[in-house]
Every structure is written in C-alpha cells, then in structure tokens.
Short mmCIF file of C-alpha atoms and ligand atoms in Angstrom, two decimals:
data_model
loop_
_atom_site.label_atom_id
_atom_site.label_comp_id
_atom_site.label_asym_id
_atom_site.label_seq_id
_atom_site.Cartn_x
_atom_site.Cartn_y
_atom_site.Cartn_z
CA MET A 320 -14.64 146.99 -143.47
CA SER A 321 -11.69 146.14 -141.22
CA GLU A 322 -12.05 145.67 -137.48
CA ASN A 323 -10.69 149.18 -136.72
CA ASN A 324 -12.65 150.94 -139.40
CA PHE A 325 -15.83 152.76 -138.26
CA ASP A 326 -18.45 155.13 -139.57
CA VAL A 327 -18.61 156.84 -136.18
CA VAL A 328 -16.24 156.84 -133.20
CA VAL A 329 -17.59 158.43 -130.03
CA ILE A 330 -15.05 159.53 -127.39
CA GLY A 331 -16.68 159.36 -123.94
CA SER A 332 -19.60 157.25 -122.72
CA GLY A 333 -21.58 159.73 -120.58
CA PRO A 334 -25.23 160.44 -121.42
CA GLY A 335 -24.10 162.42 -124.46
CA GLY A 336 -21.69 159.79 -125.77
CA TYR A 337 -23.53 156.55 -125.11
CA VAL A 338 -26.83 157.93 -126.45
CA ALA A 339 -25.06 159.26 -129.58
CA ALA A 340 -23.49 155.81 -130.09
CA ILE A 341 -26.84 154.02 -129.75
CA ARG A 342 -28.61 156.42 -132.13
CA ALA A 343 -25.78 156.13 -134.69
CA ALA A 344 -25.98 152.32 -134.50
CA GLN A 345 -29.78 152.42 -134.84
CA LEU A 346 -29.27 154.37 -138.07
CA GLY A 347 -27.08 151.59 -139.45
CA LEU A 348 -23.68 153.23 -138.85
CA LYS A 349 -20.79 151.06 -137.68
CA THR A 350 -20.05 152.61 -134.31
CA ALA A 351 -17.40 152.44 -131.57
CA CYS A 352 -17.41 154.17 -128.20
CA VAL A 353 -14.08 154.83 -126.46
CA GLU A 354 -14.18 155.26 -122.66
CA LYS A 355 -11.16 155.81 -120.41
CA ASP A 356 -12.91 154.78 -117.19
CA PRO A 357 -13.58 151.15 -116.26
CA THR A 358 -17.36 151.72 -116.18
CA LEU A 359 -19.64 153.29 -118.76
CA GLY A 360 -22.10 156.14 -118.13
CA GLY A 361 -19.78 159.08 -117.44
CA THR A 362 -20.30 161.65 -114.70
CA CYS A 363 -24.07 161.24 -114.75
CA LEU A 364 -24.27 157.55 -113.89
CA ASN A 365 -21.09 157.16 -111.84
CA VAL A 366 -20.68 160.34 -109.79
CA GLY A 367 -23.52 162.67 -110.77
CA CYS A 368 -27.26 162.49 -111.41
CA ILE A 369 -27.83 158.89 -110.39
CA PRO A 370 -25.86 158.51 -107.12
CA SER A 371 -26.98 161.96 -105.97
CA LYS A 372 -30.64 161.08 -106.59
CA ALA A 373 -30.22 157.73 -104.80
CA LEU A 374 -28.90 159.58 -101.72
CA LEU A 375 -31.49 162.35 -102.01
CA GLN A 376 -34.27 159.77 -102.07
CA ALA A 377 -32.82 157.76 -99.19
CA SER A 378 -32.16 160.79 -97.00
CA GLU A 379 -35.64 162.14 -97.74
CA GLU A 380 -37.18 158.82 -96.63
CA TYR A 381 -35.21 159.21 -93.40
CA ALA A 382 -36.24 162.84 -92.85
CA HIS A 383 -39.83 161.92 -93.70
CA ALA A 384 -39.91 159.09 -91.19
CA ASP A 385 -38.32 161.38 -88.62
CA LYS A 386 -40.51 164.46 -89.07
CA ALA A 387 -43.37 164.19 -91.55
CA LEU A 388 -45.01 160.79 -91.02
CA LYS A 389 -46.50 161.80 -87.65
CA ARG A 390 -48.81 164.19 -89.48
CA HIS A 391 -50.26 161.22 -91.34
CA GLY A 392 -50.77 159.24 -88.13
CA VAL A 393 -47.81 156.98 -88.80
CA MET A 394 -45.67 156.75 -85.69
CA VAL A 395 -42.08 155.59 -86.00
CA GLU A 396 -40.16 154.68 -82.89
CA ASN A 397 -36.46 154.14 -82.51
CA LEU A 398 -35.60 155.48 -85.97
CA GLN A 399 -32.00 154.72 -86.88
CA LEU A 400 -29.69 155.58 -89.71
CA ASP A 401 -27.65 152.82 -91.33
CA LEU A 402 -25.34 154.87 -93.56
CA LEU A 403 -23.50 151.82 -94.85
CA THR A 404 -26.72 150.30 -96.22
CA MET A 405 -27.75 153.68 -97.66
CA MET A 406 -24.40 153.94 -99.49
CA GLY A 407 -24.70 150.29 -100.54
CA HIS A 408 -28.07 151.00 -102.17
CA LYS A 409 -26.58 153.97 -104.04
CA ASP A 410 -23.58 151.89 -105.20
CA LYS A 411 -25.83 149.07 -106.43
CA VAL A 412 -28.04 151.43 -108.42
CA VAL A 413 -24.91 152.89 -110.06
CA SER A 414 -23.40 149.48 -110.76
CA ASP A 415 -26.65 148.07 -112.23
CA LEU A 416 -27.18 151.07 -114.49
CA THR A 417 -23.60 151.24 -115.77
CA LYS A 418 -23.77 147.52 -116.60
CA GLY A 419 -27.07 148.23 -118.33
CA ILE A 420 -25.23 150.42 -120.85
CA LEU A 421 -22.87 147.54 -121.65
CA HIS A 422 -25.96 145.48 -122.42
CA LEU A 423 -27.34 148.27 -124.66
CA PHE A 424 -24.00 148.43 -126.50
CA ASP A 425 -24.13 144.67 -127.07
CA LYS A 426 -27.72 144.82 -128.24
CA ASN A 427 -26.92 147.58 -130.75
CA ASP A 428 -23.63 146.05 -131.97
CA ILE A 429 -21.55 148.95 -130.68
CA THR A 430 -17.84 148.26 -130.17
CA HIS A 431 -16.83 149.28 -126.66
CA ILE A 432 -13.14 150.22 -126.44
CA THR A 433 -11.51 150.88 -123.05
CA GLY A 434 -8.79 153.53 -123.20
CA SER A 435 -8.16 157.24 -123.66
CA GLY A 436 -9.15 158.57 -127.05
CA ALA A 437 -7.34 161.40 -128.84
CA LEU A 438 -7.69 162.93 -132.27
CA GLY A 439 -4.99 161.67 -134.64
CA ALA A 440 -4.44 162.44 -138.31
CA THR A 441 -7.56 163.33 -140.31
CA GLY A 442 -10.13 160.55 -139.87
CA GLU A 443 -8.19 158.84 -137.06
CA VAL A 444 -8.74 158.37 -133.32
CA VAL A 445 -5.76 157.12 -131.35
CA VAL A 446 -6.61 155.05 -128.27
CA THR A 447 -4.13 154.53 -125.43
CA ASP A 448 -5.00 151.74 -123.00
CA ASP A 449 -3.96 151.35 -119.34
CA SER A 450 -0.71 149.65 -120.28
CA GLY A 451 0.21 152.55 -122.57
CA ALA A 452 -0.37 150.53 -125.75
CA GLU A 453 -1.72 152.58 -128.65
CA SER A 454 -4.14 151.57 -131.38
CA THR A 455 -5.57 153.61 -134.22
CA LEU A 456 -9.23 153.64 -135.22
CA LEU A 457 -10.26 154.92 -138.63
CA SER A 458 -13.43 156.92 -138.50
CA LYS A 459 -15.56 158.80 -141.03
CA ALA A 460 -17.00 160.92 -138.20
CA THR A 461 -15.79 161.45 -134.63
CA ILE A 462 -17.99 162.71 -131.81
CA ILE A 463 -16.22 164.22 -128.79
CA ALA A 464 -18.35 163.70 -125.67
CA THR A 465 -15.72 163.96 -122.95
CA GLY A 466 -17.89 165.93 -120.51
CA SER A 467 -16.70 168.01 -117.60
CA GLU A 468 -14.95 167.94 -114.24
CA SER A 469 -15.42 169.84 -110.96
CA ALA A 470 -13.89 173.29 -110.79
CA SER A 471 -12.19 174.62 -107.66
CA LEU A 472 -11.10 177.98 -106.25
CA PRO A 473 -7.57 179.37 -106.20
CA GLY A 474 -5.77 178.29 -103.03
CA ILE A 475 -8.22 175.48 -102.25
CA GLU A 476 -7.02 171.99 -102.94
CA ILE A 477 -9.60 169.22 -103.13
CA ASP A 478 -8.31 166.08 -101.35
CA GLU A 479 -11.68 164.23 -101.50
CA LYS A 480 -11.38 163.57 -97.75
CA ARG A 481 -11.85 166.83 -95.82
CA ILE A 482 -12.13 169.17 -98.78
CA VAL A 483 -14.32 167.36 -101.26
CA SER A 484 -15.92 167.84 -104.66
CA SER A 485 -19.39 166.39 -105.28
CA THR A 486 -17.65 163.03 -105.90
CA GLY A 487 -16.27 162.94 -102.34
CA ALA A 488 -19.55 164.29 -100.94
CA LEU A 489 -21.34 161.28 -102.45
CA ALA A 490 -19.13 158.86 -100.54
CA LEU A 491 -18.57 160.28 -97.03
CA GLU A 492 -18.11 157.50 -94.49
CA GLU A 493 -19.91 159.31 -91.69
CA VAL A 494 -22.32 162.20 -91.27
CA PRO A 495 -20.17 165.31 -90.75
CA GLY A 496 -20.86 167.44 -87.68
CA HIS A 497 -20.60 170.60 -89.77
CA LEU A 498 -20.58 170.64 -93.56
CA ALA A 499 -19.61 173.92 -95.24
CA VAL A 500 -20.72 174.12 -98.85
CA ILE A 501 -19.03 176.64 -101.15
CA GLY A 502 -21.49 177.45 -103.93
CA ALA A 503 -25.30 177.66 -103.80
CA GLY A 504 -25.96 176.09 -107.20
CA TYR A 505 -27.99 172.92 -107.62
CA ILE A 506 -25.15 170.48 -106.89
CA GLY A 507 -24.16 172.27 -103.66
CA LEU A 508 -27.76 172.49 -102.43
CA GLU A 509 -28.60 168.89 -103.30
CA MET A 510 -25.58 167.61 -101.38
CA ALA A 511 -26.33 170.04 -98.51
CA SER A 512 -29.87 168.59 -98.40
CA VAL A 513 -28.61 165.00 -98.22
CA TRP A 514 -26.23 165.59 -95.31
CA GLY A 515 -28.46 168.14 -93.57
CA ARG A 516 -31.32 165.62 -93.50
CA LEU A 517 -28.99 163.04 -91.99
CA GLY A 518 -28.03 165.42 -89.17
CA ALA A 519 -25.13 167.62 -90.33
CA LYS A 520 -25.11 171.33 -89.54
CA ILE A 521 -25.00 173.11 -92.91
CA THR A 522 -23.49 176.46 -93.88
CA VAL A 523 -23.71 177.47 -97.54
CA ILE A 524 -21.35 180.20 -98.71
CA GLU A 525 -22.14 181.94 -101.99
CA PHE A 526 -20.31 184.71 -103.84
CA LEU A 527 -23.52 186.12 -105.38
CA ASP A 528 -26.30 187.79 -103.40
CA ARG A 529 -28.75 184.99 -104.24
CA ILE A 530 -28.93 181.20 -104.47
CA VAL A 531 -29.53 178.98 -107.55
CA PRO A 532 -28.14 181.53 -110.03
CA GLY A 533 -29.87 181.43 -113.38
CA MET A 534 -33.22 180.34 -111.98
CA ASP A 535 -36.20 182.69 -111.64
CA GLY A 536 -35.57 185.23 -108.85
CA GLU A 537 -38.94 184.81 -107.13
CA LEU A 538 -38.41 181.04 -107.05
CA ALA A 539 -34.93 181.49 -105.59
CA THR A 540 -36.08 183.84 -102.82
CA ASN A 541 -38.88 181.48 -101.73
CA PHE A 542 -36.60 178.47 -102.02
CA GLN A 543 -34.05 180.03 -99.70
CA LYS A 544 -36.78 180.58 -97.09
CA MET A 545 -37.70 176.88 -97.32
CA LEU A 546 -34.08 175.81 -96.93
CA ARG A 547 -33.67 178.13 -93.92
CA ARG A 548 -36.65 176.37 -92.36
CA GLN A 549 -34.64 173.17 -92.82
CA LYS A 550 -31.95 174.85 -90.72
CA MET A 551 -29.51 175.59 -93.54
CA LYS A 552 -27.46 178.72 -92.90
CA PHE A 553 -26.50 181.00 -95.77
CA LYS A 554 -23.64 183.43 -96.17
CA LEU A 555 -24.40 185.27 -99.40
CA SER A 556 -22.21 187.90 -101.10
CA THR A 557 -19.27 186.20 -99.42
CA LYS A 558 -15.96 185.26 -100.95
CA VAL A 559 -14.00 182.25 -99.65
CA THR A 560 -10.33 183.19 -99.65
CA GLY A 561 -8.64 180.11 -98.22
CA ALA A 562 -8.98 176.75 -96.54
CA GLU A 563 -6.55 175.37 -93.98
CA LEU A 564 -6.55 171.69 -93.07
CA GLY A 565 -6.34 171.04 -89.32
CA GLU A 566 -6.19 167.81 -87.29
CA SER A 567 -9.87 167.07 -87.58
CA GLY A 568 -11.35 169.74 -89.77
CA VAL A 569 -10.94 172.70 -92.07
CA ALA A 570 -10.71 176.39 -91.23
CA LEU A 571 -12.29 178.38 -94.04
CA THR A 572 -11.43 182.04 -94.38
CA MET A 573 -13.89 184.33 -96.09
CA GLU A 574 -14.76 187.97 -96.53
CA PRO A 575 -17.73 190.01 -97.75
CA VAL A 576 -17.62 190.59 -101.51
CA ASP A 577 -18.21 194.33 -100.99
CA GLY A 578 -15.30 194.64 -98.58
CA GLY A 579 -15.20 194.33 -94.83
CA GLY A 580 -13.59 192.16 -92.19
CA ALA A 581 -12.44 188.63 -92.89
CA GLU A 582 -13.83 185.79 -90.79
CA THR A 583 -13.06 182.14 -90.21
CA LEU A 584 -15.49 179.24 -90.22
CA ASP A 585 -14.59 175.81 -88.84
CA ALA A 586 -16.09 172.84 -90.60
CA ASP A 587 -15.54 169.09 -90.48
CA ILE A 588 -15.93 168.79 -94.22
CA VAL A 589 -15.89 171.43 -96.95
CA LEU A 590 -17.69 170.75 -100.22
CA VAL A 591 -16.44 172.83 -103.14
CA ALA A 592 -19.40 173.15 -105.54
CA VAL A 593 -18.44 176.21 -107.57
CA GLY A 594 -19.29 174.78 -110.97
CA ARG A 595 -17.83 172.45 -113.54
CA LYS A 596 -15.40 172.97 -116.41
CA PRO A 597 -15.15 171.19 -119.75
CA TYR A 598 -12.83 168.17 -119.80
CA THR A 599 -10.62 168.13 -122.90
CA GLN A 600 -7.36 166.88 -121.42
CA GLY A 601 -5.28 164.67 -123.72
CA LEU A 602 -7.66 164.97 -126.69
CA GLY A 603 -5.06 166.68 -128.85
CA LEU A 604 -7.47 169.45 -129.84
CA GLU A 605 -4.81 171.99 -130.67
CA GLN A 606 -2.77 169.72 -132.94
CA ALA A 607 -5.97 168.70 -134.71
CA GLY A 608 -7.06 172.35 -135.11
CA VAL A 609 -10.26 172.08 -133.05
CA LYS A 610 -11.13 175.53 -131.68
CA THR A 611 -12.22 176.19 -128.10
CA ASP A 612 -13.79 179.30 -126.57
CA GLY A 613 -12.43 181.40 -123.68
CA GLY A 614 -13.96 178.99 -121.17
CA GLY A 615 -12.25 175.95 -122.74
CA ARG A 616 -15.46 174.66 -124.33
CA ILE A 617 -15.26 173.20 -127.82
CA GLU A 618 -16.84 175.51 -130.38
CA VAL A 619 -19.42 173.90 -132.66
CA ASN A 620 -21.80 175.11 -135.39
CA GLU A 621 -25.56 174.39 -135.45
CA HIS A 622 -24.76 170.87 -136.71
CA PHE A 623 -22.49 170.16 -133.69
CA GLU A 624 -19.51 170.15 -136.05
CA THR A 625 -16.26 171.65 -134.74
CA SER A 626 -13.82 173.78 -136.70
CA VAL A 627 -12.50 170.50 -138.16
CA ALA A 628 -14.75 168.80 -140.73
CA GLY A 629 -15.94 165.38 -139.58
CA VAL A 630 -15.23 166.09 -135.90
CA TYR A 631 -18.33 166.79 -133.80
CA ALA A 632 -18.77 167.66 -130.11
CA ILE A 633 -21.75 167.41 -127.72
CA GLY A 634 -22.71 167.62 -124.05
CA ASP A 635 -20.86 169.36 -121.20
CA VAL A 636 -17.79 169.89 -123.37
CA ILE A 637 -19.66 172.44 -125.53
CA ALA A 638 -21.66 175.55 -124.56
CA GLY A 639 -25.10 175.41 -122.93
CA PRO A 640 -26.49 174.06 -119.69
CA MET A 641 -24.38 171.24 -118.22
CA LEU A 642 -27.24 168.75 -117.94
CA ALA A 643 -27.55 165.10 -118.83
CA HIS A 644 -30.75 165.44 -120.90
CA LYS A 645 -29.21 168.31 -122.91
CA ALA A 646 -26.20 166.06 -123.63
CA GLU A 647 -28.51 163.17 -124.63
CA ASP A 648 -30.57 165.30 -127.02
CA GLU A 649 -27.39 166.66 -128.61
CA GLY A 650 -26.10 163.09 -128.94
CA VAL A 651 -29.22 162.05 -130.85
CA ALA A 652 -29.13 165.17 -133.05
CA ALA A 653 -25.41 164.77 -133.87
CA ALA A 654 -25.85 161.09 -134.81
CA GLU A 655 -28.84 161.89 -137.02
CA ILE A 656 -26.97 164.75 -138.74
CA ILE A 657 -23.98 162.46 -139.38
CA ALA A 658 -26.42 159.93 -140.91
CA GLY A 659 -27.65 162.65 -143.28
CA GLN A 660 -30.88 163.52 -141.48
CA LYS A 661 -32.13 166.97 -140.47
CA SER A 662 -32.05 167.27 -136.69
CA HIS A 663 -31.75 169.95 -134.06
CA VAL A 664 -32.08 170.70 -130.33
CA ASN A 665 -34.57 173.29 -129.10
CA TYR A 666 -32.60 175.12 -126.41
CA ASP A 667 -35.73 177.07 -125.37
CA ALA A 668 -37.29 173.87 -124.09
CA ILE A 669 -34.63 172.35 -121.84
CA PRO A 670 -35.84 171.93 -118.27
CA GLY A 671 -33.65 172.46 -115.22
CA VAL A 672 -34.49 170.69 -111.97
CA VAL A 673 -33.12 170.89 -108.42
CA TYR A 674 -34.02 167.66 -106.61
CA THR A 675 -34.26 169.08 -103.09
CA HIS A 676 -37.36 169.23 -100.93
CA PRO A 677 -39.33 170.99 -102.21
CA GLU A 678 -38.05 170.48 -105.74
CA LEU A 679 -37.42 173.37 -108.12
CA ALA A 680 -38.08 173.07 -111.83
CA SER A 681 -37.87 175.61 -114.63
CA VAL A 682 -38.19 175.79 -118.37
CA GLY A 683 -37.96 178.72 -120.74
CA GLN A 684 -37.33 182.30 -119.72
CA THR A 685 -37.29 183.77 -116.22
CA GLU A 686 -39.06 187.02 -115.35
CA GLU A 687 -35.64 188.69 -115.09
CA GLN A 688 -34.71 187.60 -118.63
CA LEU A 689 -38.05 188.79 -120.04
CA LYS A 690 -37.62 192.19 -118.37
CA GLU A 691 -34.04 192.46 -119.59
CA THR A 692 -35.00 191.73 -123.20
CA GLY A 693 -38.05 194.02 -122.99
CA ILE A 694 -40.56 191.31 -123.87
CA ASP A 695 -44.09 192.23 -122.80
CA TYR A 696 -45.45 189.33 -120.77
CA THR A 697 -48.29 188.33 -118.49
CA ALA A 698 -47.85 186.11 -115.45
CA GLY A 699 -50.13 183.69 -113.65
CA SER A 700 -49.37 181.75 -110.50
CA PHE A 701 -50.97 179.23 -108.20
CA PRO A 702 -49.93 178.07 -104.72
CA PHE A 703 -49.79 174.36 -103.85
CA ILE A 704 -51.62 175.13 -100.59
CA ALA A 705 -54.77 175.52 -102.73
CA ASN A 706 -54.24 172.17 -104.51
CA GLY A 707 -56.21 169.22 -103.08
CA ARG A 708 -53.60 166.57 -103.80
CA ALA A 709 -50.82 168.67 -102.25
CA ARG A 710 -52.98 169.03 -99.13
CA ALA A 711 -53.54 165.28 -98.97
CA MET A 712 -49.80 164.72 -99.32
CA SER A 713 -48.92 167.40 -96.73
CA ALA A 714 -46.85 168.95 -99.50
CA THR A 715 -48.30 172.46 -99.56
CA ASP A 716 -45.05 174.43 -99.87
CA GLY A 717 -44.44 176.21 -103.13
CA PHE A 718 -46.18 177.49 -106.23
CA VAL A 719 -46.33 177.37 -110.02
CA LYS A 720 -45.70 180.42 -112.17
CA VAL A 721 -46.56 180.62 -115.88
CA LEU A 722 -45.17 183.43 -118.02
CA ALA A 723 -46.84 184.09 -121.38
CA ASP A 724 -46.35 186.56 -124.21
CA ALA A 725 -48.72 189.50 -123.59
CA LYS A 726 -49.87 189.59 -127.24
CA SER A 727 -49.83 186.02 -128.51
CA ASP A 728 -50.34 184.28 -125.11
CA ARG A 729 -47.58 181.82 -126.13
CA ILE A 730 -45.95 180.27 -123.05
CA LEU A 731 -42.45 181.68 -122.56
CA GLY A 732 -41.48 180.21 -119.19
CA VAL A 733 -42.75 178.00 -116.38
CA HIS A 734 -41.20 177.95 -112.92
CA ILE A 735 -42.23 175.57 -110.17
CA MET A 736 -41.29 175.07 -106.55
CA GLY A 737 -43.03 172.13 -104.92
CA ALA A 738 -43.23 168.39 -104.45
CA ASP A 739 -42.52 166.53 -107.72
CA ALA A 740 -41.82 169.80 -109.56
CA GLY A 741 -39.27 167.88 -111.67
CA THR A 742 -42.02 165.61 -112.96
CA ILE A 743 -44.71 168.29 -113.33
CA ILE A 744 -42.38 170.42 -115.48
CA ALA A 745 -42.50 167.83 -118.31
CA GLU A 746 -45.99 169.06 -119.23
CA ALA A 747 -44.70 172.64 -119.44
CA VAL A 748 -41.72 171.53 -121.56
CA LEU A 749 -44.10 169.84 -124.00
CA ALA A 750 -46.27 172.96 -124.08
CA ILE A 751 -43.26 175.13 -124.97
CA GLU A 752 -41.99 172.57 -127.50
CA LEU A 753 -45.37 172.62 -129.27
CA GLY A 754 -45.67 176.42 -129.07
CA ALA A 755 -48.77 176.20 -126.85
CA SER A 756 -50.48 179.23 -125.34
CA ALA A 757 -51.44 179.63 -121.69
CA LYS A 758 -55.05 179.15 -122.86
CA ASP A 759 -54.12 175.80 -124.46
CA LEU A 760 -52.75 174.62 -121.12
CA ALA A 761 -55.72 176.08 -119.25
CA ARG A 762 -58.29 174.31 -121.42
CA THR A 763 -56.51 170.93 -121.22
CA CYS A 764 -58.36 168.52 -118.94
CA HIS A 765 -56.19 167.52 -115.96
CA ALA A 766 -56.90 164.48 -113.81
CA HIS A 767 -58.14 165.27 -110.32
CA PRO A 768 -56.67 165.25 -107.76
CA THR A 769 -53.15 165.74 -109.10
CA LEU A 770 -50.34 168.18 -108.44
CA ASN A 771 -50.41 169.07 -112.15
CA GLU A 772 -53.74 170.81 -111.62
CA ALA A 773 -51.66 173.61 -110.05
CA LEU A 774 -50.05 174.14 -113.48
CA LYS A 775 -53.46 174.36 -115.14
CA GLU A 776 -54.62 176.83 -112.48
CA ALA A 777 -51.50 178.98 -112.96
CA ALA A 778 -52.24 179.00 -116.71
CA LEU A 779 -55.84 180.06 -115.94
CA ASP A 780 -54.44 182.80 -113.68
CA VAL A 781 -52.60 184.31 -116.68
CA ASP A 782 -56.16 185.37 -117.66
CA GLU A 783 -57.10 186.04 -114.02
CA ARG A 784 -59.58 183.17 -114.02
CA ALA A 785 -58.06 180.59 -111.67
CA ILE A 786 -60.85 178.64 -109.99
CA HIS A 787 -59.47 177.59 -106.64
CA VAL A 788 -58.04 180.85 -105.26
P1 LIG B 1244 -19.91 163.06 -118.92
O1 LIG B 1244 -21.09 162.45 -118.28
O2 LIG B 1244 -19.01 163.87 -118.06
O3 LIG B 1244 -19.12 161.88 -119.60
C1 LIG B 1244 -17.88 162.07 -120.22
C2 LIG B 1244 -17.17 160.74 -120.31
O4 LIG B 1244 -16.06 160.87 -121.16
C3 LIG B 1244 -16.63 160.24 -118.98
O5 LIG B 1244 -17.03 158.90 -118.78
C4 LIG B 1244 -15.11 160.34 -119.13
O6 LIG B 1244 -14.42 159.33 -118.42
C5 LIG B 1244 -14.97 160.13 -120.63
N1 LIG B 1244 -13.73 160.69 -121.20
C6 LIG B 1244 -13.22 161.92 -121.01
N2 LIG B 1244 -12.10 162.08 -121.76
C7 LIG B 1244 -11.92 160.91 -122.43
C8 LIG B 1244 -10.97 160.46 -123.38
N3 LIG B 1244 -9.99 161.26 -123.82
N4 LIG B 1244 -11.09 159.21 -123.85
C9 LIG B 1244 -12.08 158.39 -123.44
N5 LIG B 1244 -13.03 158.77 -122.55
C10 LIG B 1244 -12.94 160.02 -122.08
N6 LIG B 1244 -27.53 166.56 -114.79
C11 LIG B 1244 -28.87 166.40 -114.90
O7 LIG B 1244 -29.41 166.57 -115.99
N7 LIG B 1244 -29.63 166.03 -113.83
C12 LIG B 1244 -29.10 165.84 -112.60
O8 LIG B 1244 -29.80 165.51 -111.65
C13 LIG B 1244 -27.70 166.01 -112.45
N8 LIG B 1244 -27.12 165.81 -111.25
C14 LIG B 1244 -25.76 165.94 -111.13
C15 LIG B 1244 -25.19 165.73 -109.90
C16 LIG B 1244 -23.82 165.85 -109.73
C17 LIG B 1244 -23.22 165.60 -108.38
C18 LIG B 1244 -23.00 166.15 -110.86
C19 LIG B 1244 -21.51 166.26 -110.72
C20 LIG B 1244 -23.56 166.37 -112.10
C21 LIG B 1244 -24.96 166.26 -112.25
N9 LIG B 1244 -25.57 166.49 -113.48
C22 LIG B 1244 -26.93 166.37 -113.59
C23 LIG B 1244 -24.79 166.89 -114.69
C24 LIG B 1244 -24.57 165.69 -115.60
O9 LIG B 1244 -23.92 164.67 -114.90
C25 LIG B 1244 -23.75 166.11 -116.81
O10 LIG B 1244 -24.38 167.21 -117.44
C26 LIG B 1244 -23.68 164.98 -117.82
O11 LIG B 1244 -23.06 163.86 -117.25
C27 LIG B 1244 -22.87 165.42 -119.05
O12 LIG B 1244 -22.82 164.36 -119.94
P2 LIG B 1244 -21.64 164.21 -121.00
O13 LIG B 1244 -21.95 162.99 -121.78
O14 LIG B 1244 -21.44 165.48 -121.71
O15 LIG B 1244 -20.31 163.99 -120.13
#
C-alpha cells in the first residue's frame, strides 16, 4: 500500500473524528485523520466541553470558598480571584489533553495530516495545507466529522471582544461588570454561571418562554428558580433585534416576542449563545453529490453512510443532539460498520448534562414528550433534601424524577437536578440501555450514604413506596 493509500480517511479530529480513527485502527484498518487546526480534539477539547468545565470547576471553587464553606465551619479570609492563573489552568488542561490525542494517534499508528480536507473524485480526499499545497489521499472509506460552529442572529456581528461566542466567553481578560447572554440553552447558562460566580451581573435573554429548551419542563422551572437565587436575571419571550457597539460596551435592543415596546439593555459584554450550526465549509459536498438537509446537516442512513457510497458522516455535522459523547459513539459505530461489523447507536439512551450548580442531567423522554405521544406513564420523584449524603454535603437543592411505562414498568426517562447529577445519570443511562424497569432500579442495592440513593428512592416512588419521605 502506498503512503497516501488508506482504508479509512477521517476528516476532522473532534471527539467524533479522533475516536472513529482510533476504533478503525484498532480493527486493523490503515487510517489517516485530517485536521485543519494546529491542535487535535476539535470544538470539545479546544473551545468546548473541556475549557468550559475547567472554568466551571474553578469558578465553583471560588464561589464555594466565598459563600458555602462557612456552613462547614471553614472560614476563609481575604479571598481573592487570580483570573490569570484560573485561565492558565484551563489552557494547560486543554493543551495537555490535545497533546494526549497525538500520543493516542502514535500509539495506534494513525497518520495525522494537517490541512483542510475535501472530497475529491470517488475514493479520494484532497488535502490543502497552510501554504496552499494540495495532496491527494486515496481512501476506501471516508468519514466526515467536521463538527459545528456557533450560530449568530441577523444584525449581530460577533467580534470575540465585546460581542462574543462561547469561544470568546472562555477567554475574557477581566470579569465583565454586566454580561448579557442571548440564549438560555446549556452553553449560555454554563458561561453565565462562570462569570456570575466571579462577580459579573448577569442578564439572560431568551426567545422562548422557558430556559433549557428540550429538557423536562418541571426540571427547567425549578432550575430557573435556583439560578434566580444566584442573582441571574431572565428576560424570557424576548427577541433581541440589534446590538450597537459603544466606547466601552454594547447596547442591546430587544422586544417582547408577543409584541410590545422595544427596550435597550447596556452590557459590557454580550455572549451570543443561540445554538450551533453544522460546519461543512470547503468540503465540496455538492460536487461530490453528498446530500444535506434543510438545516445544512449531512444526511446519513442507519449505517452513517451519506448519499455517496463509501462516504460516511458522524457527530455534530449530522442530525441529533450536538454532544461529544454522541459524536464518539457514532465514531465507534461508523468505524465498526466500515470494518464489516454490526454496530449501532441507541439514541434513546444519550444523556444530556448542564454543568451548572446544581447540575441538570436527563436521559430518555421528558414528561412533555410522553404526554404528546400519548404514552401512559407513571412517575416517581425524590428530593435531595431527604438524602443523607446531600445533607452532609450541604447540597440539598434539587430532585430526581423517574418516568416508567404504566404497563411494563420499563424506565422511559430520568431527570435530575442536583449536585453531581451528571455523574448520577450514568446509572439511569445503563438502566435504559439494558431495558430495566423501575422495580429493577428500586431493588438494586445502593451504597449508603450516596447521592445515587435518591435515584433508587425515586424508582421506589414510582410504586409509591419510597422509604425516606
Ligand atoms: P468538532 O468537535 O466540532 O470537531 C470537528 C473538527 O473538524 C474540528 O477540529 C475542525 O477544525 C475540523 N474540521 C472542520 N472542517 C475540516 C476540514 N475541511 N478539514 C479538516 N478538518 C476540518 N458536549 C458535551 O457532550 N458535553 C459538554 O460539556 C459540552 N460542552 C460544550 C461547551 C461549549 C462551549 C461548546 C461550544 C460545545 C460543548 N459541547 C459539549 C459540544 C461538543 O463540543 C460537540 O458536540 C462536539 O465537539 C462535536 O464533536 P465533532 O467531532 O462532531 O466535531
């Protein structure tokens, strides 16, 4: 096989692409991964999951030391914020992890090619490097994993200084006096939490009449109350119509969605967090005959194959939740399918987590979805205030809700607001993956005292037999 001849070429090295490349190599396929950016890891490692979680953790430590430690008898005097060190920690975590992928590529004999990949003639990927030089890779199968980019609103131009996307919000040089966040999805609220904890006044503006769209309604309502207690202000059912840059800030104009007078809001920084759109620029999809849907996402069949045989697509660039673990699982499945194995992704068992305080975590169907589809269900819930470990941790906010099929008792959805909800949810994901019933979860022995006992109690409550309420 010549140097430029591969079994699999992956375009993009985010969690979808790099995981697909590793799995393909594990299965004995000669694999290359083409990445246009100087570092590997895509949105997730460079400007997404990882840096945001580093700042969420650091800012929570700060808020904890400032407000919560007293309750535990730990007195902190003269607390100070060193933003430069906080940002330095975040940057080091990102740098270490992106280098870690290089190491994994080496270990698995994956050829890493720096440059922009595009589909060429059948079985070819054309790579253009920084100098404009082109090379052609021959590939039996190509996996497109080019991810997504931040979306904006008409009339609002992101300059990453005063009007920022999440990328700019992860790298502010000082704590803004007033941060206006357009969009109450998980990215907007996580960034609002970071800067709010560090002292910024926060106003969140959302077009819909609720926050965290797509998550269970009861969870969202309670979550908004918690965030209000953290002094976040919300303007729901409000449409931002323009943003004007001034000397030292931004004047945002907005109006109620249902009509009414326009108003202006002055902010030091505006974060535009209105969602993300698939990134397919320069891939040459049209010439190659790869079909996209109305939203610009690449269409694939159940084998992740596009309208062109031998060309596959995974991750944010195709339909489904734009989440790193969804991209990873699709990467594994696509590689296994290319290697001739049977593989699939169970989209009913993909968790979604918001890493605020408290955390939100969900898997499966919401109550709204069950009602809409007319599925007869029973619900059980349990508050963290009745959980011993949560009491010991002073983390009593929130609850667990389990939704089960009324006839079969099979678990259909689990929704959690509380400390470590993102970790607790893994047990619920496994339960759904294995087709467990609420009774299965309820009869499973849980270590005491743990936060997960709240999940067991919520499962018991489906049968109205919770012990500790
Ligand atoms: P990406 O990670 O976007 O990677 C695509 C890669 O392809 C990029 O490196 C890009 O440079 C490269 N590329 C694009 N075009 C070409 C080309 N033509 N040639 C070569 N290379 C190309 N998800 C979670 O699950 N949990 C979280 O906590 C979370 N937090 C987030 C926080 C923020 C602030 C943001 C913005 C996102 C977050 N996400 C989170 C979403 C997550 O980052 C994405 O779902 C995930 O990165 C998608 O992976 P992907 O492999 O599809 O694409």
